[in-house]
mmCIF file of C-alpha atoms in Angstrom:
data_model
loop_
_atom_site.group_PDB
_atom_site.id
_atom_site.type_symbol
_atom_site.label_atom_id
_atom_site.label_comp_id
_atom_site.label_asym_id
_atom_site.label_seq_id
_atom_site.Cartn_x
_atom_site.Cartn_y
_atom_site.Cartn_z
ATOM 1 C CA UNK A 1 -103.113 -3.161 1.515
ATOM 2 C CA UNK A 2 -106.539 -1.597 0.863
ATOM 3 C CA UNK A 3 -109.424 -4.307 -0.762
ATOM 4 C CA UNK A 4 -112.552 -2.739 -2.106
ATOM 5 C CA UNK A 5 -114.360 -2.257 -5.350
ATOM 6 C CA UNK A 6 -117.280 -4.337 -7.225
ATOM 7 C CA UNK A 7 -118.411 -7.527 -5.385
ATOM 8 C CA UNK A 8 -117.620 -10.564 -7.762
ATOM 9 C CA UNK A 9 -120.711 -12.317 -8.098
ATOM 10 C CA UNK A 10 -122.613 -15.252 -10.563
ATOM 11 C CA UNK A 11 -126.263 -15.511 -10.839
ATOM 12 C CA UNK A 12 -128.255 -17.877 -9.014
ATOM 13 C CA UNK A 13 -132.315 -19.474 -8.954
ATOM 14 C CA UNK A 14 -132.750 -18.290 -5.362
ATOM 15 C CA UNK A 15 -134.195 -15.074 -3.273
ATOM 16 C CA UNK A 16 -133.989 -16.962 0.209
ATOM 17 C CA UNK A 17 -131.721 -18.842 2.083
ATOM 18 C CA UNK A 18 -134.235 -21.262 2.606
ATOM 19 C CA UNK A 19 -134.248 -22.624 -1.226
ATOM 20 C CA UNK A 20 -131.015 -23.670 -1.232
ATOM 21 C CA UNK A 21 -130.020 -27.234 -0.540
ATOM 22 C CA UNK A 22 -126.889 -27.770 -2.219
ATOM 23 C CA UNK A 23 -123.248 -26.147 -1.865
ATOM 24 C CA UNK A 24 -123.691 -22.635 -3.807
ATOM 25 C CA UNK A 25 -120.197 -21.935 -3.269
ATOM 26 C CA UNK A 26 -120.923 -18.278 -2.137
ATOM 27 C CA UNK A 27 -123.616 -16.006 -0.162
ATOM 28 C CA UNK A 28 -126.773 -15.505 -1.597
ATOM 29 C CA UNK A 29 -126.702 -11.698 -1.236
ATOM 30 C CA UNK A 30 -129.812 -10.262 -3.237
ATOM 31 C CA UNK A 31 -132.383 -12.051 -5.402
ATOM 32 C CA UNK A 32 -130.457 -14.277 -8.235
ATOM 33 C CA UNK A 33 -127.054 -12.953 -6.933
ATOM 34 C CA UNK A 34 -124.353 -15.377 -5.424
ATOM 35 C CA UNK A 35 -121.146 -13.628 -4.358
ATOM 36 C CA UNK A 36 -118.954 -16.320 -4.577
ATOM 37 C CA UNK A 37 -116.189 -17.366 -2.131
ATOM 38 C CA UNK A 38 -112.379 -16.138 -3.103
ATOM 39 C CA UNK A 39 -109.291 -15.573 -2.221
ATOM 40 C CA UNK A 40 -106.796 -12.340 -2.218
ATOM 41 C CA UNK A 41 -103.258 -12.839 -2.516
ATOM 42 C CA UNK A 42 -100.440 -10.048 -2.727
ATOM 43 C CA UNK A 43 -96.864 -10.782 -2.777
ATOM 44 C CA UNK A 44 -94.279 -7.944 -2.084
ATOM 45 C CA UNK A 45 -90.545 -8.205 -3.602
ATOM 46 C CA UNK A 46 -88.182 -7.056 -0.745
ATOM 47 C CA UNK A 47 -84.786 -6.132 -2.075
ATOM 48 C CA UNK A 48 -83.646 -4.579 1.042
ATOM 49 C CA UNK A 49 -79.621 -4.414 1.184
ATOM 50 C CA UNK A 50 -79.289 -3.284 4.718
ATOM 51 C CA UNK A 51 -76.289 -1.041 4.616
ATOM 52 C CA UNK A 52 -75.073 -3.417 1.730
ATOM 53 C CA UNK A 53 -75.953 -6.542 -0.507
ATOM 54 C CA UNK A 54 -74.348 -9.218 1.432
ATOM 55 C CA UNK A 55 -77.393 -10.010 3.857
ATOM 56 C CA UNK A 56 -78.470 -13.063 5.726
ATOM 57 C CA UNK A 57 -82.013 -13.974 6.532
ATOM 58 C CA UNK A 58 -82.454 -14.822 10.632
ATOM 59 C CA UNK A 59 -85.103 -16.501 12.019
ATOM 60 C CA UNK A 60 -85.927 -16.272 15.866
ATOM 61 C CA UNK A 61 -88.013 -18.828 17.575
ATOM 62 C CA UNK A 62 -89.538 -18.389 20.974
ATOM 63 C CA UNK A 63 -89.282 -21.254 22.574
ATOM 64 C CA UNK A 64 -90.373 -22.396 26.022
ATOM 65 C CA UNK A 65 -88.885 -23.951 28.422
ATOM 66 C CA UNK A 66 -88.721 -25.635 31.270
ATOM 67 C CA UNK A 67 -86.926 -24.316 34.910
ATOM 68 C CA UNK A 68 -84.163 -27.254 35.544
ATOM 69 C CA UNK A 69 -83.266 -25.620 39.295
ATOM 70 C CA UNK A 70 -85.563 -26.903 41.516
ATOM 71 C CA UNK A 71 -84.115 -24.168 44.101
ATOM 72 C CA UNK A 72 -86.494 -21.502 41.686
ATOM 73 C CA UNK A 73 -90.150 -21.786 42.235
ATOM 74 C CA UNK A 74 -90.662 -20.822 38.376
ATOM 75 C CA UNK A 75 -91.648 -23.444 36.414
ATOM 76 C CA UNK A 76 -91.195 -22.465 33.038
ATOM 77 C CA UNK A 77 -89.766 -19.505 30.826
ATOM 78 C CA UNK A 78 -89.451 -18.475 27.399
ATOM 79 C CA UNK A 79 -86.408 -17.910 25.173
ATOM 80 C CA UNK A 80 -85.406 -17.030 21.738
ATOM 81 C CA UNK A 81 -83.914 -19.787 19.770
ATOM 82 C CA UNK A 82 -82.016 -18.140 16.899
ATOM 83 C CA UNK A 83 -81.160 -19.724 13.331
ATOM 84 C CA UNK A 84 -79.382 -17.956 10.213
ATOM 85 C CA UNK A 85 -80.731 -19.436 6.816
ATOM 86 C CA UNK A 86 -78.040 -21.030 4.913
ATOM 87 C CA UNK A 87 -80.613 -22.366 1.893
ATOM 88 C CA UNK A 88 -83.493 -21.147 0.072
ATOM 89 C CA UNK A 89 -85.130 -24.000 2.148
ATOM 90 C CA UNK A 90 -84.494 -22.954 5.327
ATOM 91 C CA UNK A 91 -86.099 -19.833 4.831
ATOM 92 C CA UNK A 92 -89.328 -21.220 3.541
ATOM 93 C CA UNK A 93 -92.169 -20.378 6.404
ATOM 94 C CA UNK A 94 -95.532 -20.635 6.942
ATOM 95 C CA UNK A 95 -96.858 -17.980 9.358
ATOM 96 C CA UNK A 96 -98.707 -18.564 12.421
ATOM 97 C CA UNK A 97 -97.897 -22.295 13.267
ATOM 98 C CA UNK A 98 -94.855 -21.286 15.682
ATOM 99 C CA UNK A 99 -93.844 -17.450 17.366
ATOM 100 C CA UNK A 100 -91.233 -16.133 15.380
ATOM 101 C CA UNK A 101 -89.194 -12.675 14.580
ATOM 102 C CA UNK A 102 -87.435 -12.293 10.879
ATOM 103 C CA UNK A 103 -85.150 -9.983 9.994
ATOM 104 C CA UNK A 104 -82.420 -9.584 7.547
ATOM 105 C CA UNK A 105 -79.441 -8.709 8.559
ATOM 106 C CA UNK A 106 -75.909 -7.732 7.481
ATOM 107 C CA UNK A 107 -73.801 -9.964 9.055
ATOM 108 C CA UNK A 108 -70.763 -7.853 8.474
ATOM 109 C CA UNK A 109 -71.545 -4.679 10.205
ATOM 110 C CA UNK A 110 -72.342 -4.526 13.738
ATOM 111 C CA UNK A 111 -73.331 -2.116 16.535
ATOM 112 C CA UNK A 112 -71.380 -0.984 19.371
ATOM 113 C CA UNK A 113 -72.647 -3.962 21.477
ATOM 114 C CA UNK A 114 -72.257 -6.269 19.295
ATOM 115 C CA UNK A 115 -75.442 -7.178 17.311
ATOM 116 C CA UNK A 116 -75.756 -7.516 13.633
ATOM 117 C CA UNK A 117 -77.306 -4.530 12.025
ATOM 118 C CA UNK A 118 -80.797 -5.328 10.530
ATOM 119 C CA UNK A 119 -84.376 -4.625 9.943
ATOM 120 C CA UNK A 120 -87.367 -7.148 11.418
ATOM 121 C CA UNK A 121 -90.539 -7.697 9.193
ATOM 122 C CA UNK A 122 -93.978 -7.868 11.317
ATOM 123 C CA UNK A 123 -96.484 -9.605 9.005
ATOM 124 C CA UNK A 124 -99.771 -8.419 8.220
ATOM 125 C CA UNK A 125 -102.732 -10.516 7.615
ATOM 126 C CA UNK A 126 -101.593 -14.425 7.437
ATOM 127 C CA UNK A 127 -103.396 -17.070 5.777
ATOM 128 C CA UNK A 128 -102.701 -20.206 3.651
ATOM 129 C CA UNK A 129 -103.983 -21.350 0.720
ATOM 130 C CA UNK A 130 -107.362 -24.006 0.970
ATOM 131 C CA UNK A 131 -106.736 -25.402 -2.707
ATOM 132 C CA UNK A 132 -105.382 -28.811 -3.242
ATOM 133 C CA UNK A 133 -101.376 -29.211 -3.872
ATOM 134 C CA UNK A 134 -102.146 -30.698 -7.266
ATOM 135 C CA UNK A 135 -105.032 -28.458 -8.295
ATOM 136 C CA UNK A 136 -104.112 -26.543 -11.350
ATOM 137 C CA UNK A 137 -105.070 -23.572 -9.617
ATOM 138 C CA UNK A 138 -102.637 -23.848 -6.888
ATOM 139 C CA UNK A 139 -99.665 -25.378 -9.434
ATOM 140 C CA UNK A 140 -99.972 -21.802 -10.575
ATOM 141 C CA UNK A 141 -100.156 -19.447 -7.296
ATOM 142 C CA UNK A 142 -97.419 -21.779 -5.694
ATOM 143 C CA UNK A 143 -95.796 -18.669 -4.228
ATOM 144 C CA UNK A 144 -98.926 -18.737 -1.993
ATOM 145 C CA UNK A 145 -97.310 -22.262 -0.244
ATOM 146 C CA UNK A 146 -95.347 -20.204 2.139
ATOM 147 C CA UNK A 147 -95.590 -16.682 3.669
ATOM 148 C CA UNK A 148 -91.972 -15.771 3.422
ATOM 149 C CA UNK A 149 -89.482 -16.820 1.130
ATOM 150 C CA UNK A 150 -85.704 -15.784 0.465
ATOM 151 C CA UNK A 151 -83.532 -16.122 -2.857
ATOM 152 C CA UNK A 152 -80.588 -15.100 -4.126
ATOM 153 C CA UNK A 153 -81.018 -11.933 -6.440
ATOM 154 C CA UNK A 154 -82.167 -12.715 -10.300
ATOM 155 C CA UNK A 155 -83.185 -9.910 -12.166
ATOM 156 C CA UNK A 156 -84.885 -12.303 -14.416
ATOM 157 C CA UNK A 157 -86.880 -13.650 -11.099
ATOM 158 C CA UNK A 158 -89.205 -10.535 -10.677
ATOM 159 C CA UNK A 159 -92.673 -11.907 -10.355
ATOM 160 C CA UNK A 160 -93.470 -14.617 -7.710
ATOM 161 C CA UNK A 161 -96.008 -16.087 -10.158
ATOM 162 C CA UNK A 162 -94.183 -16.021 -13.397
ATOM 163 C CA UNK A 163 -94.592 -13.013 -15.923
ATOM 164 C CA UNK A 164 -98.369 -14.155 -16.762
ATOM 165 C CA UNK A 165 -100.487 -16.052 -13.954
ATOM 166 C CA UNK A 166 -103.755 -17.102 -15.204
ATOM 167 C CA UNK A 167 -102.503 -18.112 -18.065
ATOM 168 C CA UNK A 168 -99.086 -20.276 -17.007
ATOM 169 C CA UNK A 169 -98.660 -23.805 -16.260
ATOM 170 C CA UNK A 170 -96.668 -23.009 -12.909
ATOM 171 C CA UNK A 171 -93.264 -23.669 -14.371
ATOM 172 C CA UNK A 172 -92.040 -20.272 -13.792
ATOM 173 C CA UNK A 173 -92.810 -19.485 -10.097
ATOM 174 C CA UNK A 174 -90.628 -18.842 -7.117
ATOM 175 C CA UNK A 175 -91.636 -22.409 -5.939
ATOM 176 C CA UNK A 176 -89.757 -24.097 -8.966
ATOM 177 C CA UNK A 177 -86.634 -21.235 -8.588
ATOM 178 C CA UNK A 178 -86.261 -22.514 -4.884
ATOM 179 C CA UNK A 179 -85.747 -25.936 -5.904
ATOM 180 C CA UNK A 180 -82.364 -25.169 -6.916
ATOM 181 C CA UNK A 181 -82.033 -24.228 -3.070
ATOM 182 C CA UNK A 182 -79.392 -22.252 -3.429
ATOM 183 C CA UNK A 183 -77.011 -20.592 -0.651
ATOM 184 C CA UNK A 184 -78.823 -17.242 1.017
ATOM 185 C CA UNK A 185 -76.487 -16.975 3.869
ATOM 186 C CA UNK A 186 -74.059 -13.461 3.732
ATOM 187 C CA UNK A 187 -75.650 -12.635 -0.179
ATOM 188 C CA UNK A 188 -77.570 -10.186 -2.148
ATOM 189 C CA UNK A 189 -81.013 -11.581 -1.448
ATOM 190 C CA UNK A 190 -84.616 -10.457 -1.806
ATOM 191 C CA UNK A 191 -87.232 -11.371 0.971
ATOM 192 C CA UNK A 192 -90.272 -12.385 -0.223
ATOM 193 C CA UNK A 193 -93.631 -11.705 1.659
ATOM 194 C CA UNK A 194 -97.285 -13.068 0.577
ATOM 195 C CA UNK A 195 -100.346 -11.466 2.659
ATOM 196 C CA UNK A 196 -103.599 -13.347 2.152
ATOM 197 C CA UNK A 197 -107.011 -12.726 2.863
ATOM 198 C CA UNK A 198 -109.951 -15.505 2.600
ATOM 199 C CA UNK A 199 -113.091 -13.557 1.852
ATOM 200 C CA UNK A 200 -116.774 -14.789 2.673
ATOM 201 C CA UNK A 201 -118.894 -12.301 1.392
ATOM 202 C CA UNK A 202 -121.649 -10.894 3.189
ATOM 203 C CA UNK A 203 -124.408 -9.007 2.449
ATOM 204 C CA UNK A 204 -122.627 -5.597 3.717
ATOM 205 C CA UNK A 205 -119.990 -6.196 0.785
ATOM 206 C CA UNK A 206 -122.760 -5.999 -1.898
ATOM 207 C CA UNK A 207 -122.641 -4.130 -4.146
ATOM 208 C CA UNK A 208 -119.600 -1.935 -3.366
ATOM 209 C CA UNK A 209 -117.469 -3.572 -1.011
ATOM 210 C CA UNK A 210 -116.450 -1.667 2.657
ATOM 211 C CA UNK A 211 -112.278 -1.261 2.373
ATOM 212 C CA UNK A 212 -110.889 -4.254 3.930
ATOM 213 C CA UNK A 213 -106.989 -3.157 4.765
ATOM 214 C CA UNK A 214 -104.378 -4.854 6.276
ATOM 215 C CA UNK A 215 -100.466 -3.985 5.707
ATOM 216 C CA UNK A 216 -97.032 -4.873 7.619
ATOM 217 C CA UNK A 217 -94.340 -2.997 8.658
ATOM 218 C CA UNK A 218 -90.322 -3.326 7.847
ATOM 219 C CA UNK A 219 -88.920 -2.366 11.186
ATOM 220 C CA UNK A 220 -85.150 -1.035 12.120
ATOM 221 C CA UNK A 221 -84.036 -4.231 14.155
ATOM 222 C CA UNK A 222 -80.435 -3.272 15.723
ATOM 223 C CA UNK A 223 -80.022 -0.614 12.803
ATOM 224 C CA UNK A 224 -79.278 2.300 14.690
ATOM 225 C CA UNK A 225 -77.452 2.798 17.652
ATOM 226 C CA UNK A 226 -80.515 4.496 20.149
ATOM 227 C CA UNK A 227 -84.217 4.617 20.070
#
């Protein structure tokens, strides 16, 4: 993803930051010109179908453990705790809170050593919403409440924020759909990944913003027998 273009600004009465005695909700960029604070959130709809339509979503949490054998001089190590999400609520994830590795696997297909074949999600820029949950803007943008969602495939559920986000009442978003907490284990599922940016404008962004880039990867995870 590349973000560029003409910066959103508003008019002000200031020509120098020394004159500012209140919150102007942005950065003074030039005479009488304020670049407003804002966010960018982009949701990717990933209908993966890993070697077939029956897939599962796996969360691998990297956890620290203490060595219990007193004959070993090491005090700790880390290990992987694997969990297969059974319902939609199990798959809602806020990235960055703990070390995770995420993958969509086909539990019905295995490699020669016995691993489930899959593809892993390697996230890019991680941001969380800064609005209050009962703010009408955030109700509309409830798809940003989590960075990762997983739903059963439904051809009517294509837009995470509803068809017309800016005019919606927040009644047709992924946050509403997933309240049903449908089963997603060994099903035809869709992975939704939301990438976010918080933008505090600077003078270098005005009037044309230099391109800010980020991205993510879908990487084979035990999908092939060798590298």
